[in-house]
Short mmCIF file of C-alpha atoms in Angstrom, two decimals:
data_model
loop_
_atom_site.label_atom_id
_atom_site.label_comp_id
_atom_site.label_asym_id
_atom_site.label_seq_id
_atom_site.Cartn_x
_atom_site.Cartn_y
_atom_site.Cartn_z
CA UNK H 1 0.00 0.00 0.00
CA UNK H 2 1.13 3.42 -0.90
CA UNK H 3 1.80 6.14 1.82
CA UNK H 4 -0.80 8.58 -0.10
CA UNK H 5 -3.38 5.02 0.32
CA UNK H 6 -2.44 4.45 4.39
CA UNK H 7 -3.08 8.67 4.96
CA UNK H 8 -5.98 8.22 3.21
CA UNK H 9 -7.46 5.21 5.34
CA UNK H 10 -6.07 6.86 8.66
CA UNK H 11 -8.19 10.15 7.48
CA UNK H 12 -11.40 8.02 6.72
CA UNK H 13 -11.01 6.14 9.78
CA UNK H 14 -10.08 9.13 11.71
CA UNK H 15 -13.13 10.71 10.78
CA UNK H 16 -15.33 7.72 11.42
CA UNK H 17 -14.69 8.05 14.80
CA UNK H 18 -14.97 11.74 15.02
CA UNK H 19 -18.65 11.07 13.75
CA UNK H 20 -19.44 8.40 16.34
CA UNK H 21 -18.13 10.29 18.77
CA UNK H 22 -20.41 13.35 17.87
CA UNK H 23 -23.53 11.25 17.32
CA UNK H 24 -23.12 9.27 20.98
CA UNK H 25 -22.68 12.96 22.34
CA UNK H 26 -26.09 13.85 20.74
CA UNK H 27 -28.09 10.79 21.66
CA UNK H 28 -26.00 10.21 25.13
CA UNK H 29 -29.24 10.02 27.24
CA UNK H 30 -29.06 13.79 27.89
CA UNK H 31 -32.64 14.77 27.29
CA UNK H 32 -33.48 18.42 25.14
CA UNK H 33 -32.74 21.32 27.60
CA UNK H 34 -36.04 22.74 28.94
CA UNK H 35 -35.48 26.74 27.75
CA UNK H 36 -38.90 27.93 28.29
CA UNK H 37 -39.92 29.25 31.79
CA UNK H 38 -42.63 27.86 33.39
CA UNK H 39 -45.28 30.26 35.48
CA UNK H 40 -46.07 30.20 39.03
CA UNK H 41 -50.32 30.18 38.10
CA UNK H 42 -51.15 27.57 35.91
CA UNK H 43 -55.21 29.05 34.44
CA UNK H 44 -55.18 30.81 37.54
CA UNK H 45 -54.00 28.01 39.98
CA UNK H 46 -51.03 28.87 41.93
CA UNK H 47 -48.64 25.52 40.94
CA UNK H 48 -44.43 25.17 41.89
CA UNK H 49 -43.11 25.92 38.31
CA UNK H 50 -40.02 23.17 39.45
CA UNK H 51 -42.59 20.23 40.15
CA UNK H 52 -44.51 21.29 36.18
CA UNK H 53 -41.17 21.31 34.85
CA UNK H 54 -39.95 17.93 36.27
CA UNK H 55 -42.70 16.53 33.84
CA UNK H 56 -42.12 18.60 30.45
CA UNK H 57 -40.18 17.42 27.82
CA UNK H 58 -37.44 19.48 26.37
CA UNK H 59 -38.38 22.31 24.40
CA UNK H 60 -38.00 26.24 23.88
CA UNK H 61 -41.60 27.34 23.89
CA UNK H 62 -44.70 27.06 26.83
CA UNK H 63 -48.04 27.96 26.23
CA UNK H 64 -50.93 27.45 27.99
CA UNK H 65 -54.54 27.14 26.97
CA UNK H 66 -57.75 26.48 29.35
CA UNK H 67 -60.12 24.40 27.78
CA UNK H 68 -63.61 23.59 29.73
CA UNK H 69 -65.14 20.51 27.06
CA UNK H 70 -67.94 20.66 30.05
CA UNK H 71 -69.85 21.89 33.10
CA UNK H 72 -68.11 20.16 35.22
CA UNK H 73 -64.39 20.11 33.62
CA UNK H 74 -61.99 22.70 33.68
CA UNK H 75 -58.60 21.83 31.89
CA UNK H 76 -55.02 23.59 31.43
CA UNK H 77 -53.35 22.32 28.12
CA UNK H 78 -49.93 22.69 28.58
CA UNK H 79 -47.67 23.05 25.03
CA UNK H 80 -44.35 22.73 24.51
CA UNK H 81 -43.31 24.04 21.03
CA UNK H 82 -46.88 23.56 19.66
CA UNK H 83 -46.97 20.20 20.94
CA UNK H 84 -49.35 19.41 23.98
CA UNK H 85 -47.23 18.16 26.59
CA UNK H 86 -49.39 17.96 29.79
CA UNK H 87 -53.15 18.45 31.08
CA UNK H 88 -53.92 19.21 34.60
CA UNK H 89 -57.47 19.16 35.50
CA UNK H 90 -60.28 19.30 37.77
CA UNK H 91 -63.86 17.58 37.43
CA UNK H 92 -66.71 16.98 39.22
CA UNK H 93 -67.87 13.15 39.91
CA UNK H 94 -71.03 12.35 41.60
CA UNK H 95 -70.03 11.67 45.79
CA UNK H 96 -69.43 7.99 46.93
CA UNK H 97 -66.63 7.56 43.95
CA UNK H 98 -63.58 6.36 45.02
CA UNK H 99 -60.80 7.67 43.60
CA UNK H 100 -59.65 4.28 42.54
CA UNK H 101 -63.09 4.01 40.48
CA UNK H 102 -62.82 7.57 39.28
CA UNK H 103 -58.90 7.20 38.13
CA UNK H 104 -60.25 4.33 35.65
CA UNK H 105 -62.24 7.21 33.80
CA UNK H 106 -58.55 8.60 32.49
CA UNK H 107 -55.46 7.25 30.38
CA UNK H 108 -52.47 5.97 31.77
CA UNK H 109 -53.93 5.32 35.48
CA UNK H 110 -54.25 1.70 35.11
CA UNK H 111 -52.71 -0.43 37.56
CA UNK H 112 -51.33 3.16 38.99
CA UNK H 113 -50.48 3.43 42.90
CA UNK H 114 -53.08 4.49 45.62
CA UNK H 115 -51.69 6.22 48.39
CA UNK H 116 -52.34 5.51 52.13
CA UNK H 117 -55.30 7.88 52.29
CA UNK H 118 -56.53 6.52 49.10
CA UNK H 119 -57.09 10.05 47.76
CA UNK H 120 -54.30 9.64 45.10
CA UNK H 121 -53.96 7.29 42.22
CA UNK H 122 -50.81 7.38 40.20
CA UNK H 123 -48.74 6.15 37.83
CA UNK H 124 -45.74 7.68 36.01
CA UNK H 125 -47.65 8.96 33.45
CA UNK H 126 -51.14 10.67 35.12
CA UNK H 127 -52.80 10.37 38.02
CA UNK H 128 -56.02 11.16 40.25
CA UNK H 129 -56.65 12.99 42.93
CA UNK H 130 -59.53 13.76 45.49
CA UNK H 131 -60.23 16.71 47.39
CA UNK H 132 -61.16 17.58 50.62
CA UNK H 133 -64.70 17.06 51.53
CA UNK H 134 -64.94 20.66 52.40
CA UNK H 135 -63.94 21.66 48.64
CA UNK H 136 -68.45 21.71 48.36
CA UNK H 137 -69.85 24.93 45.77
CA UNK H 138 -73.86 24.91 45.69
CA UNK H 139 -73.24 25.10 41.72
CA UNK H 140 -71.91 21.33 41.82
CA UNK H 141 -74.51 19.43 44.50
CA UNK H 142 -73.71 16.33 45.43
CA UNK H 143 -70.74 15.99 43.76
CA UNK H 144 -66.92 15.91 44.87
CA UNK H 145 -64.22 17.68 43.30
CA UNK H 146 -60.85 15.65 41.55
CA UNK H 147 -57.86 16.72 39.93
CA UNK H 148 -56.12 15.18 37.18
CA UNK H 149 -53.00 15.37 35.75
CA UNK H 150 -52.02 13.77 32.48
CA UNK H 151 -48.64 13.62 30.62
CA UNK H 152 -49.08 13.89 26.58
CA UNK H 153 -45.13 13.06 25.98
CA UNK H 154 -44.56 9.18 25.87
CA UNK H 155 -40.92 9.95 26.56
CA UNK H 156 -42.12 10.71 30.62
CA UNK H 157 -42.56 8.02 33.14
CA UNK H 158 -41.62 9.58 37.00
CA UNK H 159 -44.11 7.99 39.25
CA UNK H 160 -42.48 10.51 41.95
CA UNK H 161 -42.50 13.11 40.18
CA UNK H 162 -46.08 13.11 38.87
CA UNK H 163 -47.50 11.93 42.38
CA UNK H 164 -45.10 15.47 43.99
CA UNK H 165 -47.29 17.56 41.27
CA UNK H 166 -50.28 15.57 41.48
CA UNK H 167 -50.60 16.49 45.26
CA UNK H 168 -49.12 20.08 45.02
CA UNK H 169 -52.06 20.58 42.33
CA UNK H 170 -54.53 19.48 44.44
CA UNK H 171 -53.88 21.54 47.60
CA UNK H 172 -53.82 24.31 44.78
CA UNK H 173 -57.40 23.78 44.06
CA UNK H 174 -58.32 23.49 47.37
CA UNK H 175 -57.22 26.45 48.17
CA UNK H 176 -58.68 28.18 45.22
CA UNK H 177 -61.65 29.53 43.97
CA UNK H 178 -62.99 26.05 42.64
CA UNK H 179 -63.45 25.16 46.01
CA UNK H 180 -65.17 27.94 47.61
CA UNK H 181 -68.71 29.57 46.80
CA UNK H 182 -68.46 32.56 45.11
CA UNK H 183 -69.01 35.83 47.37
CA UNK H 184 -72.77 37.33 47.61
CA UNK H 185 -73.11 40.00 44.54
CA UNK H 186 -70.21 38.65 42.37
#
């Protein structure tokens, strides 16, 4: 073999591994940096941006959008880049539910964890959660308040981390307006 043929294989291997080396750098587990900045009120619910953020994909964009697809359903569409990435809600369910029966009316709760006070059902993708019995507005009779919060990015699965928002969310909305009737005149 020629000296111009060996340079020329020690180039073409040389750069082989200069390209294997950059593509294990890009696909090295590190997930896409989260550049967007979440809020401290999520539609008007006060919510730890840290504990949102934990389940977000990567992305450089947040919006939010509140969509209420009943009268008894309020829920904040989270987007990343255009790209719904999470859905916390809160819906009314006739009393005497459990939340283990009521957790079986959403995606990704199956076979999800019920805590010790069996007011939280998760999984690490969504869970359920029940509020106080004193969360009780005339406008909803009967009926018992729950939160839910739902993952849209396949890539997340932090049981931890979605029970820590799960239960931040829900002291949220019991501390909100959801839960209280509305003041005479207003």
């Amino acid at each position: 073999m020629s000296v111009h043929g060996s340079l020329r294989r020690h180039r073409f291997i040389g750069a082989a591994v200069a390209l294997a080396a950059a593509l294990s750098a890009c696909s090295g587990g590190e997930p896409p940096e989260k550049a967007y900045t979440v809020p401290t009120s999520l539609c008007g619910i006060p919510v730890d941006p840290a504990l949102v953020k934990d389940v977000l994909p990567g992305g450089d964009s947040l919006t939010t959008a509140t969509v209420k697809p009943n009268g008894g359903t309020v829920r904040c569409n989270l987007s990343v880049d255009s790209k719904e990435a999470l859905s916390l809600a809160q819906a009314w369910w006739s009393q005497g539910q459990t939340t283990a029966t009521v957790s079986q009316g959403y995606s990704h709760t199956d076979d999800g964890t019920l805590s010790e006070d069996e007011r939280f059902v998760y999984t690490g993708r969504a869970g359920v959660g029940r509020t106080v019995s004193s969360c009780d507005v005339s406008e909803h009779p009967e009926q018992d308040l729950y939160t839910v919060v739902e993952t849209r990015d396949t890539a997340i699965d932090d049981p931890e981390a979605i029970e820590k928002l799960l239960v931040a969310y829900t002291k949220a909305v019991e501390a909100s307006a959801a839960c209280r009737e509305p003041a005479a005149g207003s």
